[in-house]
Tab-separated table of C-alpha atoms in Angstrom:
chain	number	residue	atom	x	y	z
A	1	MET	CA	10.880	29.511	-52.071
A	2	THR	CA	11.964	29.400	-48.506
A	3	ASP	CA	8.522	28.113	-46.166
A	4	ARG	CA	7.865	30.844	-43.246
A	5	ILE	CA	4.581	29.245	-42.418
A	6	LEU	CA	1.990	30.399	-39.790
A	7	LEU	CA	-0.027	27.556	-38.592
A	8	ILE	CA	-3.499	28.456	-36.909
A	9	GLY	CA	-6.665	26.654	-35.978
A	10	PRO	CA	-9.010	26.306	-32.941
A	11	PRO	CA	-7.645	24.362	-29.927
A	12	GLY	CA	-8.149	20.324	-30.693
A	13	ALA	CA	-7.946	20.697	-34.543
A	14	GLY	CA	-4.583	18.997	-34.375
A	15	LYS	CA	-2.351	22.034	-35.146
A	16	GLY	CA	0.382	20.219	-33.126
A	17	THR	CA	0.196	17.096	-35.323
A	18	GLN	CA	0.232	18.689	-38.444
A	19	ALA	CA	2.843	21.116	-37.520
A	20	ALA	CA	5.457	18.484	-36.572
A	21	ARG	CA	4.322	16.531	-39.699
A	22	ILE	CA	4.363	19.769	-42.208
A	23	SER	CA	7.953	20.589	-40.623
A	24	VAL	CA	9.560	17.064	-41.333
A	25	LYS	CA	8.093	17.257	-44.833
A	26	ARG	CA	8.877	21.273	-45.822
A	27	GLY	CA	12.501	20.394	-44.040
A	28	VAL	CA	11.644	23.621	-41.448
A	29	PRO	CA	11.282	23.505	-37.695
A	30	ALA	CA	8.483	23.546	-35.927
A	31	ILE	CA	7.962	26.746	-33.259
A	32	SER	CA	5.564	26.514	-30.923
A	33	THR	CA	5.143	29.237	-28.382
A	34	GLY	CA	4.272	26.694	-25.836
A	35	ASP	CA	7.788	24.777	-26.765
A	36	ILE	CA	9.361	28.449	-26.317
A	37	PHE	CA	8.274	29.440	-23.009
A	38	ARG	CA	9.125	25.554	-21.709
A	39	ALA	CA	12.745	25.869	-23.142
A	40	ASN	CA	13.009	29.626	-21.741
A	41	VAL	CA	11.836	28.523	-18.100
A	42	LYS	CA	13.743	25.517	-18.366
A	43	ASP	CA	17.034	27.226	-18.890
A	44	GLU	CA	16.264	30.066	-16.485
A	45	THR	CA	16.729	32.804	-19.083
A	46	PRO	CA	15.811	36.132	-18.211
A	47	LEU	CA	12.992	35.785	-20.428
A	48	GLY	CA	11.839	32.554	-18.965
A	49	LEU	CA	12.267	34.145	-15.222
A	50	THR	CA	9.829	36.717	-16.143
A	51	ALA	CA	7.490	34.319	-17.789
A	52	LYS	CA	7.659	31.889	-14.704
A	53	SER	CA	6.780	34.687	-12.317
A	54	TYR	CA	3.739	35.501	-13.783
A	55	MET	CA	2.913	31.875	-14.742
A	56	ASP	CA	3.241	31.056	-11.112
A	57	ALA	CA	0.706	33.752	-10.158
A	58	GLY	CA	-1.542	32.157	-12.470
A	59	GLU	CA	-1.539	35.590	-14.989
A	60	TYR	CA	-1.200	35.225	-18.441
A	61	VAL	CA	2.275	36.229	-20.222
A	62	PRO	CA	2.330	39.783	-20.979
A	63	ASP	CA	2.717	40.428	-24.891
A	64	ASP	CA	6.155	41.919	-24.833
A	65	VAL	CA	6.870	38.918	-22.774
A	66	THR	CA	6.393	36.783	-25.116
A	67	ASN	CA	6.816	39.357	-28.139
A	68	ASP	CA	10.470	39.529	-26.957
A	69	MET	CA	10.494	35.014	-26.808
A	70	VAL	CA	9.403	34.863	-30.330
A	71	ALA	CA	11.798	37.644	-31.388
A	72	ASP	CA	14.695	35.875	-30.242
A	73	ARG	CA	13.738	32.639	-31.114
A	74	LEU	CA	13.019	33.552	-34.867
A	75	ALA	CA	16.366	35.242	-34.471
A	76	ALA	CA	18.389	31.311	-34.215
A	77	ASP	CA	20.464	30.275	-36.939
A	78	ASP	CA	18.112	27.177	-37.829
A	79	VAL	CA	15.385	28.872	-38.712
A	80	ARG	CA	17.177	31.182	-41.596
A	81	ASP	CA	15.407	29.029	-44.130
A	82	GLY	CA	12.095	28.919	-43.052
A	83	PHE	CA	10.365	27.732	-40.328
A	84	LEU	CA	6.641	27.217	-39.348
A	85	LEU	CA	4.708	28.878	-36.257
A	86	ASP	CA	2.364	27.692	-33.998
A	87	GLY	CA	0.744	29.390	-31.333
A	88	TYR	CA	1.702	32.990	-32.325
A	89	PRO	CA	0.474	35.589	-32.951
A	90	ARG	CA	-2.698	34.963	-31.420
A	91	THR	CA	-3.698	39.090	-31.398
A	92	SER	CA	-3.520	41.665	-34.014
A	93	PRO	CA	-0.719	43.662	-31.542
A	94	GLN	CA	1.142	40.251	-32.226
A	95	VAL	CA	0.296	40.242	-35.887
A	96	ASP	CA	2.019	43.644	-35.868
A	97	GLU	CA	5.015	42.449	-33.980
A	98	LEU	CA	5.264	39.516	-36.095
A	99	ASP	CA	5.572	41.890	-39.079
A	100	LYS	CA	8.125	44.221	-37.064
A	101	ILE	CA	10.370	40.900	-36.028
A	102	LEU	CA	9.787	39.399	-39.594
A	103	GLY	CA	10.724	43.120	-41.289
A	104	ALA	CA	13.821	43.566	-39.447
A	105	GLN	CA	15.317	40.567	-41.079
A	106	ASN	CA	13.982	42.000	-44.334
A	107	THR	CA	11.399	38.990	-44.687
A	108	GLY	CA	7.867	37.938	-43.943
A	109	LEU	CA	5.561	35.223	-44.070
A	110	SER	CA	5.106	33.216	-46.918
A	111	ALA	CA	1.560	31.264	-46.018
A	112	VAL	CA	-1.111	31.140	-43.159
A	113	VAL	CA	-2.562	28.062	-43.240
A	114	GLU	CA	-6.076	27.859	-41.134
A	115	LEU	CA	-7.229	24.671	-40.201
A	116	GLN	CA	-10.808	24.557	-39.832
A	117	ALA	CA	-12.984	22.338	-38.210
A	118	ASP	CA	-16.558	22.142	-37.129
A	119	THR	CA	-17.179	22.921	-33.618
A	120	ASP	CA	-18.852	20.156	-32.461
A	121	GLU	CA	-16.353	17.699	-33.751
A	122	VAL	CA	-13.957	19.948	-31.513
A	123	VAL	CA	-15.624	19.961	-28.811
A	124	SER	CA	-15.916	16.149	-29.201
A	125	ARG	CA	-12.018	15.529	-29.586
A	126	LEU	CA	-11.315	17.954	-26.450
A	127	LEU	CA	-13.540	16.156	-24.084
A	128	ALA	CA	-11.977	12.785	-25.484
A	129	ARG	CA	-8.806	14.039	-24.731
A	130	ALA	CA	-10.068	15.552	-21.277
A	131	ARG	CA	-11.045	12.298	-19.860
A	132	GLU	CA	-8.095	10.922	-21.590
A	133	GLN	CA	-6.204	13.421	-19.553
A	134	GLY	CA	-8.144	13.041	-16.247
A	135	ARG	CA	-8.407	17.115	-16.682
A	136	SER	CA	-12.419	16.591	-15.033
A	137	ASP	CA	-12.126	21.054	-15.369
A	138	ASP	CA	-12.563	20.753	-19.414
A	139	THR	CA	-16.001	20.368	-19.358
A	140	GLU	CA	-18.023	21.223	-22.165
A	141	ASP	CA	-19.209	24.516	-21.496
A	142	VAL	CA	-15.430	25.293	-20.732
A	143	ILE	CA	-14.228	24.299	-23.597
A	144	ARG	CA	-17.245	26.170	-25.964
A	145	HIS	CA	-15.863	29.016	-24.254
A	146	ARG	CA	-12.107	28.603	-24.986
A	147	LEU	CA	-13.278	28.125	-28.743
A	148	ASP	CA	-15.465	31.172	-28.356
A	149	VAL	CA	-12.849	33.270	-27.378
A	150	TYR	CA	-10.515	31.584	-29.609
A	151	TYR	CA	-12.569	32.620	-32.453
A	152	GLU	CA	-13.233	36.132	-31.273
A	153	GLN	CA	-9.410	36.945	-31.092
A	154	THR	CA	-8.652	34.917	-34.336
A	155	ALA	CA	-11.162	36.381	-36.593
A	156	PRO	CA	-9.317	39.438	-37.087
A	157	LEU	CA	-6.248	37.610	-37.648
A	158	THR	CA	-7.538	35.471	-40.547
A	159	ARG	CA	-9.047	38.802	-41.970
A	160	GLU	CA	-6.288	40.578	-41.943
A	161	TYR	CA	-3.794	37.636	-43.417
A	162	GLU	CA	-6.832	37.183	-46.102
A	163	ARG	CA	-6.498	40.371	-46.979
A	164	ARG	CA	-2.756	40.193	-47.483
A	165	GLY	CA	-3.497	37.164	-49.601
A	166	LEU	CA	-1.397	34.707	-47.296
A	167	LEU	CA	-4.419	32.982	-46.051
A	168	LEU	CA	-4.771	29.277	-47.079
A	169	GLU	CA	-8.095	27.431	-45.597
A	170	VAL	CA	-7.829	23.626	-44.933
A	171	ASN	CA	-10.484	21.187	-44.048
A	172	GLY	CA	-8.668	20.072	-40.757
A	173	LEU	CA	-11.046	17.023	-40.161
A	174	GLY	CA	-10.482	13.388	-41.255
A	175	ASP	CA	-7.186	10.889	-41.228
A	176	VAL	CA	-4.308	12.920	-39.772
A	177	GLU	CA	-2.372	11.722	-43.362
A	178	ASP	CA	-4.951	13.028	-45.253
A	179	VAL	CA	-5.402	16.609	-43.883
A	180	THR	CA	-1.559	16.731	-43.997
A	181	GLU	CA	-1.846	15.871	-47.403
A	182	ARG	CA	-4.598	18.845	-48.015
A	183	VAL	CA	-2.021	21.371	-46.454
A	184	LEU	CA	0.517	20.579	-48.292
A	185	ALA	CA	-1.247	20.662	-51.620
A	186	ALA	CA	-2.855	24.209	-50.334
A	187	LEU	CA	1.183	25.190	-49.706
A	188	ASP	CA	1.948	24.019	-53.271
A	189	GLY	CA	-0.831	25.918	-54.844
A	190	LYS	CA	-2.576	22.954	-56.197
A	191	PRO	CA	-6.379	21.604	-55.294
A	192	ALA	CA	-6.835	19.244	-52.293
């Protein structure tokens, strides 16, 4: 079976780390929307230039630009045999758009892995990361607000993917290797 995996979870849950590890273990490319944005901006593609104009103005890049970048990336040859998508979709309209993108390719997601993490643990991780990176603007209040927004926006997504029978909930806390093994076990339909 071809892996077409969506990885979701709150900021600080270790998605980037797990995406890299799981993509290697499953032999599919990890696709991060952040990487897609950076590549398009760096290569000065028409979509990249449009996105840059919003980012330079300190505004969110509109969904239609993000959707177009993701559609373009998911049309690349290296994802024909699967992918691991990290950071998209984030909203219900983006879920609908991803369905259209994959539907046009006569395919769909095979699994949605939600890395679950205790809020206080995630706050501690993000505060430590902020200290390491010298990000004084990442205060506990700001981090908790970002987490609240994440859960508010993501709850409808997880409910929808659960309704479709695609959602796999995995404990995202603990040793990196242990989390990877739990994700792989969930993908293979085994108890972790």
